[in-house]
mmCIF file of C-alpha atoms in Angstrom:
data_model
loop_
_atom_site.group_PDB
_atom_site.id
_atom_site.type_symbol
_atom_site.label_atom_id
_atom_site.label_comp_id
_atom_site.label_asym_id
_atom_site.label_seq_id
_atom_site.Cartn_x
_atom_site.Cartn_y
_atom_site.Cartn_z
ATOM 1 C CA GLY S 1 12.714 1.760 89.600
ATOM 2 C CA GLU S 2 11.324 5.453 90.957
ATOM 3 C CA SER S 3 7.982 6.409 89.349
ATOM 4 C CA VAL S 4 5.669 9.458 89.570
ATOM 5 C CA GLY S 5 1.731 9.277 89.341
ATOM 6 C CA LEU S 6 1.362 12.675 88.903
ATOM 7 C CA HIS S 7 3.798 15.351 87.610
ATOM 8 C CA LEU S 8 6.635 16.073 89.952
ATOM 9 C CA PRO S 9 8.878 19.018 89.454
ATOM 10 C CA THR S 10 11.938 16.746 90.387
ATOM 11 C CA LEU S 11 12.679 13.155 90.500
ATOM 12 C CA SER S 12 15.639 11.481 92.199
ATOM 13 C CA VAL S 13 17.113 7.987 91.246
ATOM 14 C CA GLN S 14 19.996 5.803 91.819
ATOM 15 C CA GLU S 15 22.277 4.547 88.670
ATOM 16 C CA GLY S 16 20.843 1.718 87.279
ATOM 17 C CA ASP S 17 17.125 2.193 87.862
ATOM 18 C CA ASN S 18 14.477 2.843 85.832
ATOM 19 C CA SER S 19 13.202 6.003 85.825
ATOM 20 C CA ILE S 20 9.290 7.165 84.735
ATOM 21 C CA ILE S 21 8.273 10.675 84.346
ATOM 22 C CA ASN S 22 4.754 11.521 84.139
ATOM 23 C CA CYS S 23 2.881 14.585 82.080
ATOM 24 C CA ALA S 24 -0.568 15.513 81.492
ATOM 25 C CA TYR S 25 -1.360 17.192 78.275
ATOM 26 C CA SER S 26 -3.994 19.740 77.914
ATOM 27 C CA ASN S 27 -5.541 19.163 74.626
ATOM 28 C CA SER S 28 -7.673 16.310 73.970
ATOM 29 C CA ALA S 29 -7.493 16.711 69.954
ATOM 30 C CA SER S 30 -3.397 16.598 70.231
ATOM 31 C CA ASP S 31 -2.415 13.729 68.102
ATOM 32 C CA TYR S 32 1.591 13.894 67.836
ATOM 33 C CA PHE S 33 3.570 14.176 71.176
ATOM 34 C CA ILE S 34 7.229 14.572 71.697
ATOM 35 C CA TRP S 35 9.507 13.998 74.781
ATOM 36 C CA TYR S 36 12.439 16.542 75.038
ATOM 37 C CA LYS S 37 15.456 16.394 77.278
ATOM 38 C CA GLN S 38 17.070 19.605 77.877
ATOM 39 C CA GLU S 39 20.764 19.722 79.710
ATOM 40 C CA SER S 40 22.146 22.784 81.552
ATOM 41 C CA GLY S 41 23.279 25.564 78.724
ATOM 42 C CA LYS S 42 21.490 23.833 76.048
ATOM 43 C CA GLY S 43 18.165 24.091 74.395
ATOM 44 C CA PRO S 44 15.696 21.024 74.296
ATOM 45 C CA GLN S 45 16.900 17.628 72.394
ATOM 46 C CA PHE S 46 14.137 15.179 70.664
ATOM 47 C CA ILE S 47 14.071 11.993 72.384
ATOM 48 C CA ILE S 48 11.278 10.142 71.226
ATOM 49 C CA ASP S 49 7.784 10.744 69.685
ATOM 50 C CA ILE S 50 4.364 8.936 69.671
ATOM 51 C CA ARG S 51 1.400 9.505 67.384
ATOM 52 C CA SER S 52 -2.140 9.381 68.693
ATOM 53 C CA ASN S 53 -2.982 6.192 67.176
ATOM 54 C CA MET S 54 -0.447 4.278 69.181
ATOM 55 C CA ASP S 55 -0.242 3.283 73.035
ATOM 56 C CA LYS S 56 3.673 3.006 73.128
ATOM 57 C CA ARG S 57 6.574 3.360 71.310
ATOM 58 C CA GLN S 58 10.200 2.292 72.165
ATOM 59 C CA GLY S 59 13.363 3.832 71.552
ATOM 60 C CA GLN S 60 17.049 3.037 72.839
ATOM 61 C CA ARG S 61 16.581 2.583 76.634
ATOM 62 C CA VAL S 62 13.280 4.714 76.444
ATOM 63 C CA THR S 63 9.763 3.966 76.070
ATOM 64 C CA VAL S 64 6.861 6.304 75.870
ATOM 65 C CA LEU S 65 3.368 5.575 76.881
ATOM 66 C CA LEU S 66 0.156 7.486 75.991
ATOM 67 C CA ASN S 67 -3.192 7.295 77.330
ATOM 68 C CA LYS S 68 -5.534 9.156 75.523
ATOM 69 C CA THR S 69 -8.388 8.323 78.078
ATOM 70 C CA VAL S 70 -6.862 10.190 80.839
ATOM 71 C CA LYS S 71 -4.766 12.564 78.495
ATOM 72 C CA HIS S 72 -1.548 11.174 80.012
ATOM 73 C CA LEU S 73 1.932 10.601 78.805
ATOM 74 C CA SER S 74 4.730 8.858 80.126
ATOM 75 C CA LEU S 75 8.460 8.282 79.745
ATOM 76 C CA GLN S 76 10.282 5.251 81.079
ATOM 77 C CA ILE S 77 14.072 5.608 81.244
ATOM 78 C CA ALA S 78 15.765 1.927 81.492
ATOM 79 C CA ALA S 79 18.766 1.687 83.687
ATOM 80 C CA THR S 80 19.321 5.392 84.131
ATOM 81 C CA GLN S 81 22.927 6.761 83.976
ATOM 82 C CA PRO S 82 24.336 10.102 85.348
ATOM 83 C CA GLY S 83 24.262 11.376 81.755
ATOM 84 C CA ASP S 84 20.595 11.273 81.902
ATOM 85 C CA SER S 85 20.375 14.157 84.344
ATOM 86 C CA ALA S 86 18.711 16.831 82.669
ATOM 87 C CA VAL S 87 15.018 18.507 82.704
ATOM 88 C CA TYR S 88 12.633 16.539 80.687
ATOM 89 C CA PHE S 89 9.518 17.903 78.949
ATOM 90 C CA CYS S 90 6.701 16.483 77.093
ATOM 91 C CA ALA S 91 5.170 18.784 74.326
ATOM 92 C CA GLU S 92 2.148 18.205 72.337
ATOM 93 C CA TYR S 93 0.883 19.046 68.858
ATOM 94 C CA PRO S 94 -2.687 20.339 68.428
ATOM 95 C CA ARG S 95 -4.352 18.959 65.247
ATOM 96 C CA LYS S 96 -4.189 20.410 62.518
ATOM 97 C CA ASP S 97 -7.658 22.048 62.268
ATOM 98 C CA GLN S 98 -6.975 23.098 65.940
ATOM 99 C CA ALA S 99 -6.073 26.884 66.655
ATOM 100 C CA GLY S 100 -2.553 27.194 66.479
ATOM 101 C CA THR S 101 -0.007 24.809 65.499
ATOM 102 C CA ALA S 102 2.705 25.699 67.881
ATOM 103 C CA LEU S 103 3.967 22.986 70.431
ATOM 104 C CA ILE S 104 2.727 23.096 73.466
ATOM 105 C CA PHE S 105 5.203 22.344 76.031
ATOM 106 C CA GLY S 106 4.502 20.839 79.406
ATOM 107 C CA LYS S 107 5.747 21.553 82.933
ATOM 108 C CA GLY S 108 9.575 20.042 82.936
ATOM 109 C CA THR S 109 10.653 17.150 85.342
ATOM 110 C CA THR S 110 14.004 17.592 86.663
ATOM 111 C CA LEU S 111 15.873 13.913 86.639
ATOM 112 C CA SER S 112 18.752 13.923 88.873
ATOM 113 C CA VAL S 113 20.735 10.717 88.915
ATOM 114 C CA SER S 114 23.137 9.697 91.671
ATOM 115 C CA SER S 115 25.973 7.085 91.379
ATOM 116 C CA LYS U 1 26.256 19.318 59.540
ATOM 117 C CA ALA U 2 25.787 22.401 61.625
ATOM 118 C CA GLY U 3 23.099 22.662 64.017
ATOM 119 C CA VAL U 4 20.720 25.275 64.865
ATOM 120 C CA THR U 5 22.755 28.967 65.512
ATOM 121 C CA GLN U 6 21.872 31.407 67.524
ATOM 122 C CA THR U 7 23.765 34.862 68.317
ATOM 123 C CA PRO U 8 24.459 36.082 70.740
ATOM 124 C CA ARG U 9 24.870 33.496 73.346
ATOM 125 C CA TYR U 10 24.322 36.243 76.269
ATOM 126 C CA LEU U 11 23.179 39.563 76.136
ATOM 127 C CA ILE U 12 22.608 42.213 79.024
ATOM 128 C CA LYS U 13 20.293 45.140 78.155
ATOM 129 C CA THR U 14 18.501 47.934 80.002
ATOM 130 C CA ARG U 15 15.020 48.692 80.468
ATOM 131 C CA GLY U 16 13.506 50.526 77.471
ATOM 132 C CA GLN U 17 16.065 49.436 75.053
ATOM 133 C CA GLN U 18 15.575 47.023 72.244
ATOM 134 C CA VAL U 19 17.333 43.874 71.312
ATOM 135 C CA THR U 20 17.666 41.883 67.922
ATOM 136 C CA LEU U 21 18.257 38.162 68.200
ATOM 137 C CA SER U 22 19.482 35.902 65.537
ATOM 138 C CA CYS U 23 18.861 32.470 64.582
ATOM 139 C CA SER U 24 20.306 30.434 61.351
ATOM 140 C CA PRO U 25 18.432 27.414 61.177
ATOM 141 C CA ILE U 26 20.061 23.961 60.202
ATOM 142 C CA SER U 27 20.823 23.692 56.348
ATOM 143 C CA GLY U 28 17.623 23.170 54.130
ATOM 144 C CA HIS U 29 15.134 23.852 56.721
ATOM 145 C CA ARG U 30 12.533 26.429 56.172
ATOM 146 C CA SER U 31 10.377 26.756 59.102
ATOM 147 C CA VAL U 32 11.667 28.795 62.152
ATOM 148 C CA SER U 33 10.047 29.035 65.526
ATOM 149 C CA TRP U 34 10.837 30.959 68.661
ATOM 150 C CA TYR U 35 10.099 30.264 72.214
ATOM 151 C CA GLN U 36 10.851 32.026 75.436
ATOM 152 C CA GLN U 37 11.675 29.880 78.322
ATOM 153 C CA THR U 38 11.297 31.247 81.692
ATOM 154 C CA PRO U 39 11.390 29.432 85.290
ATOM 155 C CA GLY U 40 7.921 30.558 86.131
ATOM 156 C CA GLN U 41 6.255 30.285 82.705
ATOM 157 C CA GLY U 42 8.324 27.578 80.883
ATOM 158 C CA LEU U 43 8.382 27.381 77.653
ATOM 159 C CA GLN U 44 5.983 29.542 75.472
ATOM 160 C CA PHE U 45 5.775 29.926 72.015
ATOM 161 C CA LEU U 46 6.254 33.309 70.331
ATOM 162 C CA PHE U 47 6.271 32.775 66.504
ATOM 163 C CA GLU U 48 6.889 30.523 63.419
ATOM 164 C CA TYR U 49 8.075 31.532 60.099
ATOM 165 C CA PHE U 50 7.958 29.581 56.867
ATOM 166 C CA SER U 51 9.300 30.725 53.541
ATOM 167 C CA GLU U 52 9.433 34.587 55.123
ATOM 168 C CA THR U 53 5.957 34.384 56.105
ATOM 169 C CA GLN U 54 4.512 34.532 59.697
ATOM 170 C CA ARG U 55 2.254 31.575 60.156
ATOM 171 C CA ASN U 56 1.671 31.375 63.775
ATOM 172 C CA LYS U 57 1.988 33.760 66.597
ATOM 173 C CA GLY U 58 1.812 33.251 70.389
ATOM 174 C CA ASN U 59 0.041 35.436 73.023
ATOM 175 C CA PHE U 60 2.771 37.984 73.325
ATOM 176 C CA PRO U 61 2.573 42.000 73.180
ATOM 177 C CA GLY U 62 3.368 43.620 70.111
ATOM 178 C CA ARG U 63 6.970 44.614 71.334
ATOM 179 C CA PHE U 64 8.039 41.121 70.321
ATOM 180 C CA SER U 65 8.180 40.906 66.632
ATOM 181 C CA GLY U 66 10.150 38.672 63.969
ATOM 182 C CA ARG U 67 11.139 38.122 60.512
ATOM 183 C CA GLN U 68 12.698 35.575 58.425
ATOM 184 C CA PHE U 69 14.906 36.081 55.581
ATOM 185 C CA SER U 70 15.070 34.422 52.215
ATOM 186 C CA ASN U 71 18.055 32.358 53.007
ATOM 187 C CA SER U 72 15.431 31.186 56.293
ATOM 188 C CA ARG U 73 17.460 32.881 58.465
ATOM 189 C CA SER U 74 15.330 34.746 61.140
ATOM 190 C CA GLU U 75 15.593 37.384 63.795
ATOM 191 C CA MET U 76 13.417 38.195 66.523
ATOM 192 C CA ASN U 77 13.291 41.841 67.905
ATOM 193 C CA VAL U 78 11.844 42.972 71.327
ATOM 194 C CA SER U 79 11.287 46.971 71.509
ATOM 195 C CA THR U 80 11.081 48.686 75.272
ATOM 196 C CA LEU U 81 12.700 46.251 77.063
ATOM 197 C CA GLU U 82 11.120 45.424 80.607
ATOM 198 C CA LEU U 83 12.547 43.393 83.608
ATOM 199 C CA GLY U 84 9.983 40.410 82.937
ATOM 200 C CA ASP U 85 11.672 40.164 79.286
ATOM 201 C CA SER U 86 14.843 38.516 80.989
ATOM 202 C CA ALA U 87 14.513 35.112 79.684
ATOM 203 C CA LEU U 88 16.024 32.020 77.712
ATOM 204 C CA TYR U 89 15.053 32.604 73.789
ATOM 205 C CA LEU U 90 15.320 29.449 72.078
ATOM 206 C CA CYS U 91 14.927 29.047 68.247
ATOM 207 C CA ALA U 92 13.937 26.005 66.616
ATOM 208 C CA SER U 93 14.149 24.862 63.045
ATOM 209 C CA SER U 94 12.176 22.363 61.093
ATOM 210 C CA LEU U 95 12.323 20.864 57.211
ATOM 211 C CA THR U 96 8.904 21.994 56.560
ATOM 212 C CA ALA U 97 5.887 23.573 58.444
ATOM 213 C CA LEU U 98 5.067 22.092 61.735
ATOM 214 C CA ARG U 99 2.610 19.728 60.787
ATOM 215 C CA ALA U 100 4.881 17.851 58.566
ATOM 216 C CA ALA U 101 8.097 17.397 60.780
ATOM 217 C CA ASN U 102 8.474 13.976 62.258
ATOM 218 C CA TYR U 103 10.754 14.790 64.586
ATOM 219 C CA GLY U 104 9.255 18.019 65.676
ATOM 220 C CA TYR U 105 12.074 20.659 65.878
ATOM 221 C CA THR U 106 15.777 21.122 66.444
ATOM 222 C CA PHE U 107 16.393 23.714 68.839
ATOM 223 C CA GLY U 108 19.465 25.901 69.209
ATOM 224 C CA SER U 109 21.226 26.480 72.681
ATOM 225 C CA GLY U 110 19.397 29.743 72.811
ATOM 226 C CA THR U 111 19.929 33.407 73.835
ATOM 227 C CA ARG U 112 20.234 34.370 77.486
ATOM 228 C CA LEU U 113 18.665 37.827 77.538
ATOM 229 C CA THR U 114 18.813 39.524 81.036
ATOM 230 C CA VAL U 115 17.368 42.928 81.396
ATOM 231 C CA VAL U 116 18.539 45.184 84.279
#
């Protein structure tokens, strides 16, 4: 499957491939992370989340990996389908005692799936 | 169950005008947050309201303001519009204040504001 070591704004894959989207987060004190999918004309939609006390979490066809040492988050999509084409964002929640409680969004990655 | 509803979906305004956007959260949700989305800056936090109180505010000028009503519906207002205010404005709701939300927000589809 296709993967990127660093964040890239676009990722093109073939249907059926596995996709890996990477994200570097900013705050080492953040303790909760979310991946969102945004389709054209819609708001971001929740995909999967992970707390900082975990390294990996699996959902349906998706897996999120968290590496706190290097402040890196990745989203793996198995058997990518055309309907997975969208912009994907990672987001982090600062810890409660940190300034601000808003979600901080990373730069999005546009995933394009061709048949 | 109805999702987060934002009105209007599209809006065209002239520089110098003001605009009010509306957001109706999911029934039972008490927290509403607003984000601005632009191609250059991505998703940026504007403010969060919980039980009619502004709990947090992002780094935006005072021309951007908001409020929440007793039924949890929220409005945001932008006065003296500038060309750079053209963006997709997203509203998101959650059951309680952010920290207790297990699934983060549920977003609406946004209001596309174009300033000419």
